[in-house]
CSV table of C-alpha atoms in Angstrom, one decimal:
chain,number,residue,atom,x,y,z
F,1,UNK,CA,-34.9,-17.8,-13.5
F,2,UNK,CA,-30.9,-18.0,-12.5
F,3,UNK,CA,-29.4,-14.7,-11.2
F,4,UNK,CA,-25.8,-14.6,-12.7
F,5,UNK,CA,-23.9,-13.2,-9.4
F,6,UNK,CA,-20.3,-11.9,-9.9
F,7,UNK,CA,-17.5,-13.9,-8.4
F,8,UNK,CA,-16.3,-12.8,-5.0
F,9,UNK,CA,-13.2,-10.7,-5.6
F,10,UNK,CA,-11.1,-8.4,-4.0
F,11,UNK,CA,-11.2,-5.0,-4.6
F,12,UNK,CA,-8.4,-2.5,-5.6
F,13,UNK,CA,-8.9,1.2,-5.2
F,14,UNK,CA,-6.3,2.1,-8.2
F,15,UNK,CA,-4.4,5.5,-8.7
F,16,UNK,CA,-5.1,7.6,-11.5
F,17,UNK,CA,-2.7,6.5,-14.4
F,18,UNK,CA,-3.8,8.7,-17.3
F,19,UNK,CA,-5.4,6.2,-19.3
F,20,UNK,CA,-7.8,7.0,-22.1
F,21,UNK,CA,-11.2,5.5,-22.0
F,22,UNK,CA,-10.9,1.6,-22.7
F,23,UNK,CA,-6.7,1.6,-22.9
F,24,UNK,CA,-5.5,-1.3,-20.6
F,25,UNK,CA,-2.7,-0.5,-18.1
F,26,UNK,CA,0.7,-2.3,-18.9
F,27,UNK,CA,1.3,-5.4,-17.6
F,28,UNK,CA,2.2,-5.8,-13.8
F,29,UNK,CA,5.5,-7.0,-12.7
F,30,UNK,CA,5.0,-10.6,-11.3
F,31,UNK,CA,4.4,-10.4,-7.7
F,32,UNK,CA,2.9,-6.8,-7.8
F,33,UNK,CA,0.2,-5.8,-5.8
F,34,UNK,CA,-2.2,-5.7,-9.2
F,35,UNK,CA,-0.7,-8.7,-10.5
F,36,UNK,CA,-3.8,-11.3,-10.9
F,37,UNK,CA,-1.3,-14.0,-10.9
F,38,UNK,CA,-0.1,-12.5,-7.4
F,39,UNK,CA,-3.1,-14.4,-6.0
F,40,UNK,CA,-5.4,-17.2,-5.9
F,41,UNK,CA,-8.5,-15.6,-5.9
F,42,UNK,CA,-9.8,-13.1,-8.3
F,43,UNK,CA,-9.6,-9.4,-8.1
F,44,UNK,CA,-11.0,-6.2,-9.6
F,45,UNK,CA,-9.8,-2.9,-9.9
F,46,UNK,CA,-11.1,0.7,-10.1
F,47,UNK,CA,-9.2,3.8,-10.6
F,48,UNK,CA,-10.0,6.7,-8.4
F,49,UNK,CA,-10.9,9.5,-10.6
F,50,UNK,CA,-8.1,12.4,-10.0
F,51,UNK,CA,-6.1,10.1,-7.4
F,52,UNK,CA,-2.6,11.0,-8.9
F,53,UNK,CA,0.0,9.9,-6.8
F,54,UNK,CA,1.3,13.4,-5.7
F,55,UNK,CA,-2.3,14.3,-4.5
F,56,UNK,CA,-2.6,11.1,-2.5
F,57,UNK,CA,0.7,11.1,-1.0
F,58,UNK,CA,0.3,14.6,0.0
F,59,UNK,CA,-3.2,14.0,1.2
F,60,UNK,CA,-5.5,16.0,-0.6
F,61,UNK,CA,-8.8,16.0,1.2
F,62,UNK,CA,-11.3,16.8,-1.7
F,63,UNK,CA,-10.0,13.0,-3.4
F,64,UNK,CA,-12.4,11.4,-0.5
F,65,UNK,CA,-15.6,11.8,-2.5
F,66,UNK,CA,-13.6,10.0,-5.8
F,67,UNK,CA,-12.7,7.2,-3.4
F,68,UNK,CA,-16.0,6.7,-2.1
F,69,UNK,CA,-17.7,6.4,-5.4
F,70,UNK,CA,-14.8,4.1,-6.8
F,71,UNK,CA,-15.4,2.1,-3.5
F,72,UNK,CA,-18.9,1.7,-4.0
F,73,UNK,CA,-18.3,0.5,-7.7
F,74,UNK,CA,-16.3,-2.6,-6.7
F,75,UNK,CA,-18.9,-3.6,-4.7
F,76,UNK,CA,-21.5,-3.4,-7.3
F,77,UNK,CA,-19.0,-5.8,-9.3
F,78,UNK,CA,-18.5,-8.4,-6.7
F,79,UNK,CA,-16.2,-7.0,-4.0
F,80,UNK,CA,-16.1,-8.5,-1.0
F,81,UNK,CA,-13.2,-6.3,0.8
F,82,UNK,CA,-10.9,-4.0,-0.7
F,83,UNK,CA,-7.4,-2.6,-0.9
F,84,UNK,CA,-6.0,0.6,-2.0
F,85,UNK,CA,-2.8,0.8,-4.5
F,86,UNK,CA,-1.5,3.6,-2.0
F,87,UNK,CA,-0.9,3.3,1.7
F,88,UNK,CA,-1.5,7.1,2.0
F,89,UNK,CA,-5.0,6.5,1.0
F,90,UNK,CA,-5.2,5.6,4.6
F,91,UNK,CA,-6.4,9.1,5.1
F,92,UNK,CA,-9.6,8.1,3.7
F,93,UNK,CA,-10.2,5.0,5.3
F,94,UNK,CA,-13.0,6.2,7.8
F,95,UNK,CA,-14.9,7.6,4.8
F,96,UNK,CA,-14.7,4.7,2.3
F,97,UNK,CA,-15.4,2.1,5.5
F,98,UNK,CA,-18.4,4.1,6.6
F,99,UNK,CA,-19.8,4.2,2.4
F,100,UNK,CA,-19.8,0.1,1.9
F,101,UNK,CA,-20.8,-2.8,3.5
F,102,UNK,CA,-17.6,-5.0,3.3
F,103,UNK,CA,-14.4,-5.0,4.9
F,104,UNK,CA,-11.9,-2.0,4.0
F,105,UNK,CA,-8.5,-1.8,4.6
F,106,UNK,CA,-6.8,1.0,2.5
F,107,UNK,CA,-3.3,0.6,3.9
F,108,UNK,CA,-0.7,-1.7,5.1
F,109,UNK,CA,-0.2,1.2,7.8
F,110,UNK,CA,-3.6,-0.3,9.6
F,111,UNK,CA,-1.3,-3.2,10.6
F,112,UNK,CA,1.0,-1.2,12.9
F,113,UNK,CA,-0.7,-1.5,16.3
F,114,UNK,CA,-1.3,-5.0,16.0
F,115,UNK,CA,2.4,-5.5,15.0
F,116,UNK,CA,3.9,-3.6,17.9
F,117,UNK,CA,2.0,-5.9,20.0
F,118,UNK,CA,3.8,-9.0,18.6
F,119,UNK,CA,7.4,-7.6,19.4
F,120,UNK,CA,9.1,-7.3,22.3
F,121,UNK,CA,8.5,-4.2,24.4
F,122,UNK,CA,12.1,-3.1,23.8
F,123,UNK,CA,11.8,-3.9,20.0
F,124,UNK,CA,11.1,-1.4,17.2
F,125,UNK,CA,8.9,-1.7,14.2
F,126,UNK,CA,10.6,-0.2,10.9
F,127,UNK,CA,8.1,1.6,8.5
F,128,UNK,CA,9.3,1.9,4.8
F,129,UNK,CA,7.8,4.2,3.1
F,130,UNK,CA,7.8,5.9,-0.5
F,131,UNK,CA,8.2,9.5,1.1
F,132,UNK,CA,8.6,9.8,4.6
F,133,UNK,CA,8.4,13.4,4.7
F,134,UNK,CA,4.7,12.9,4.1
F,135,UNK,CA,4.2,9.6,6.4
F,136,UNK,CA,3.4,11.6,9.6
F,137,UNK,CA,2.2,9.7,13.2
F,138,UNK,CA,-1.1,10.9,12.5
F,139,UNK,CA,-1.2,7.7,10.2
F,140,UNK,CA,-0.3,5.4,12.7
F,141,UNK,CA,-3.4,4.9,14.8
F,142,UNK,CA,-1.1,4.9,17.9
F,143,UNK,CA,-2.0,7.7,20.8
F,144,UNK,CA,0.7,6.7,23.4
F,145,UNK,CA,3.7,8.5,23.2
F,146,UNK,CA,5.9,5.5,24.4
F,147,UNK,CA,4.7,3.4,21.7
F,148,UNK,CA,5.0,5.6,19.0
F,149,UNK,CA,8.4,5.9,20.0
F,150,UNK,CA,8.9,2.2,19.0
F,151,UNK,CA,8.3,3.3,15.3
F,152,UNK,CA,11.0,4.3,12.7
F,153,UNK,CA,10.3,5.4,9.4
F,154,UNK,CA,12.7,5.4,6.3
F,155,UNK,CA,11.7,6.6,3.1
F,156,UNK,CA,13.1,6.6,-0.7
F,157,UNK,CA,12.3,10.0,-1.7
F,158,UNK,CA,15.0,11.2,-3.9
F,159,UNK,CA,15.1,7.8,-5.7
F,160,UNK,CA,13.7,7.0,-9.1
F,161,UNK,CA,10.5,5.3,-8.0
F,162,UNK,CA,9.0,8.2,-6.2
F,163,UNK,CA,10.5,10.6,-9.0
F,164,UNK,CA,8.3,8.2,-11.6
F,165,UNK,CA,5.3,7.8,-9.7
F,166,UNK,CA,4.7,11.5,-9.3
F,167,UNK,CA,4.7,12.2,-13.3
F,168,UNK,CA,1.9,12.4,-15.2
F,169,UNK,CA,1.3,9.9,-16.3
F,170,UNK,CA,3.6,7.9,-14.2
F,171,UNK,CA,6.6,6.3,-15.7
F,172,UNK,CA,7.4,2.7,-15.0
F,173,UNK,CA,10.4,1.8,-12.9
F,174,UNK,CA,12.3,-1.1,-13.0
F,175,UNK,CA,12.4,-4.0,-10.2
F,176,UNK,CA,15.9,-3.6,-9.9
F,177,UNK,CA,15.8,0.0,-8.8
F,178,UNK,CA,13.3,-0.5,-6.7
F,179,UNK,CA,15.5,-3.1,-4.9
F,180,UNK,CA,18.4,-0.5,-4.7
F,181,UNK,CA,16.5,1.9,-2.9
F,182,UNK,CA,14.9,-0.2,-0.4
F,183,UNK,CA,17.8,-2.0,0.6
F,184,UNK,CA,19.9,1.2,0.8
F,185,UNK,CA,16.9,2.4,3.1
F,186,UNK,CA,16.7,-0.9,5.0
F,187,UNK,CA,20.6,-0.6,5.7
F,188,UNK,CA,20.6,2.8,7.1
F,189,UNK,CA,17.6,2.1,9.2
F,190,UNK,CA,19.2,-0.8,10.8
F,191,UNK,CA,22.4,1.0,11.2
F,192,UNK,CA,21.0,3.8,13.0
F,193,UNK,CA,18.2,1.5,15.1
F,194,UNK,CA,19.6,-1.8,15.6
F,195,UNK,CA,17.0,-2.8,17.6
F,196,UNK,CA,14.5,-3.5,14.5
F,197,UNK,CA,12.9,-6.5,15.2
F,198,UNK,CA,10.2,-6.1,11.8
F,199,UNK,CA,9.6,-4.2,8.7
F,200,UNK,CA,6.4,-2.8,7.4
F,201,UNK,CA,6.2,-1.6,3.9
F,202,UNK,CA,3.8,1.5,3.3
F,203,UNK,CA,4.6,1.2,-0.2
F,204,UNK,CA,2.5,-0.6,-2.5
F,205,UNK,CA,5.3,-1.2,-4.6
F,206,UNK,CA,7.3,-2.6,-2.4
F,207,UNK,CA,5.8,-6.3,-2.2
F,208,UNK,CA,8.3,-6.5,-5.1
F,209,UNK,CA,11.2,-6.9,-3.3
F,210,UNK,CA,9.7,-8.4,0.0
F,211,UNK,CA,11.5,-11.6,-0.1
F,212,UNK,CA,14.8,-10.1,-1.2
F,213,UNK,CA,14.3,-8.0,1.9
F,214,UNK,CA,13.4,-11.3,3.9
F,215,UNK,CA,16.2,-13.1,2.8
F,216,UNK,CA,18.6,-9.8,3.3
F,217,UNK,CA,17.7,-9.3,6.9
F,218,UNK,CA,16.1,-12.5,8.4
F,219,UNK,CA,13.6,-10.8,9.8
F,220,UNK,CA,9.7,-10.3,9.4
F,221,UNK,CA,8.6,-8.3,6.2
F,222,UNK,CA,4.5,-6.8,6.2
F,223,UNK,CA,3.3,-5.3,2.9
F,224,UNK,CA,0.1,-4.8,1.3
F,225,UNK,CA,0.2,-8.2,-0.5
F,226,UNK,CA,0.1,-9.4,3.2
F,227,UNK,CA,-3.0,-7.3,4.1
F,228,UNK,CA,-4.8,-8.2,0.6
F,229,UNK,CA,-4.5,-11.6,1.2
F,230,UNK,CA,-5.6,-11.6,4.7
F,231,UNK,CA,-8.5,-9.3,4.4
F,232,UNK,CA,-9.8,-11.3,1.4
F,233,UNK,CA,-9.3,-14.7,2.9
F,234,UNK,CA,-11.0,-13.5,6.0
F,235,UNK,CA,-14.3,-11.8,4.0
F,236,UNK,CA,-14.8,-14.3,1.4
């Protein structure tokens, strides 16, 4: 008898969106993290129960069991690797990785040590985040103070994206507004730190504007889609 196995897929741990059972989410923007057309491989999505953006961003430790449970459901459905739809989920990286037998990369912030080693010693890495007030150094995986000093952080708190995402349920933000906020943040950071040599986007909405920022700055831009493709390709 032939046993049908689910196709190898990249799993996504999705934020709570307040959808009713069976209700479909709004269609994702082209090029966004959760749009299947962004990839040339299958993706599957599991909502982390109770993981509203405000709880994940501020680091609510009580969400850990929900992240683990959703990760295990993804593996049962055929996930060969998994990502999270919020970079601040990195706080649950260790627990989720210990609970499943597939590669887990919950945040683009995991790339920081590698990216610093790619840059010249005097260059800085700019981390752009949805909320810099909660993007603390303990999330960077860097113990050496001199290396931490090479990381500069900028956030778009006060902009429309974060305001909309903090609602329950969240509201959809036009790409043009995300682009305006990210561009302004990039310009502020480059003015203050002319030695920035690359950008890393923590926020999983920012891949929508990564091409624009690459063109605007002429610098490398890494984001969660970068991490998603690398993680799945390595595991599949």
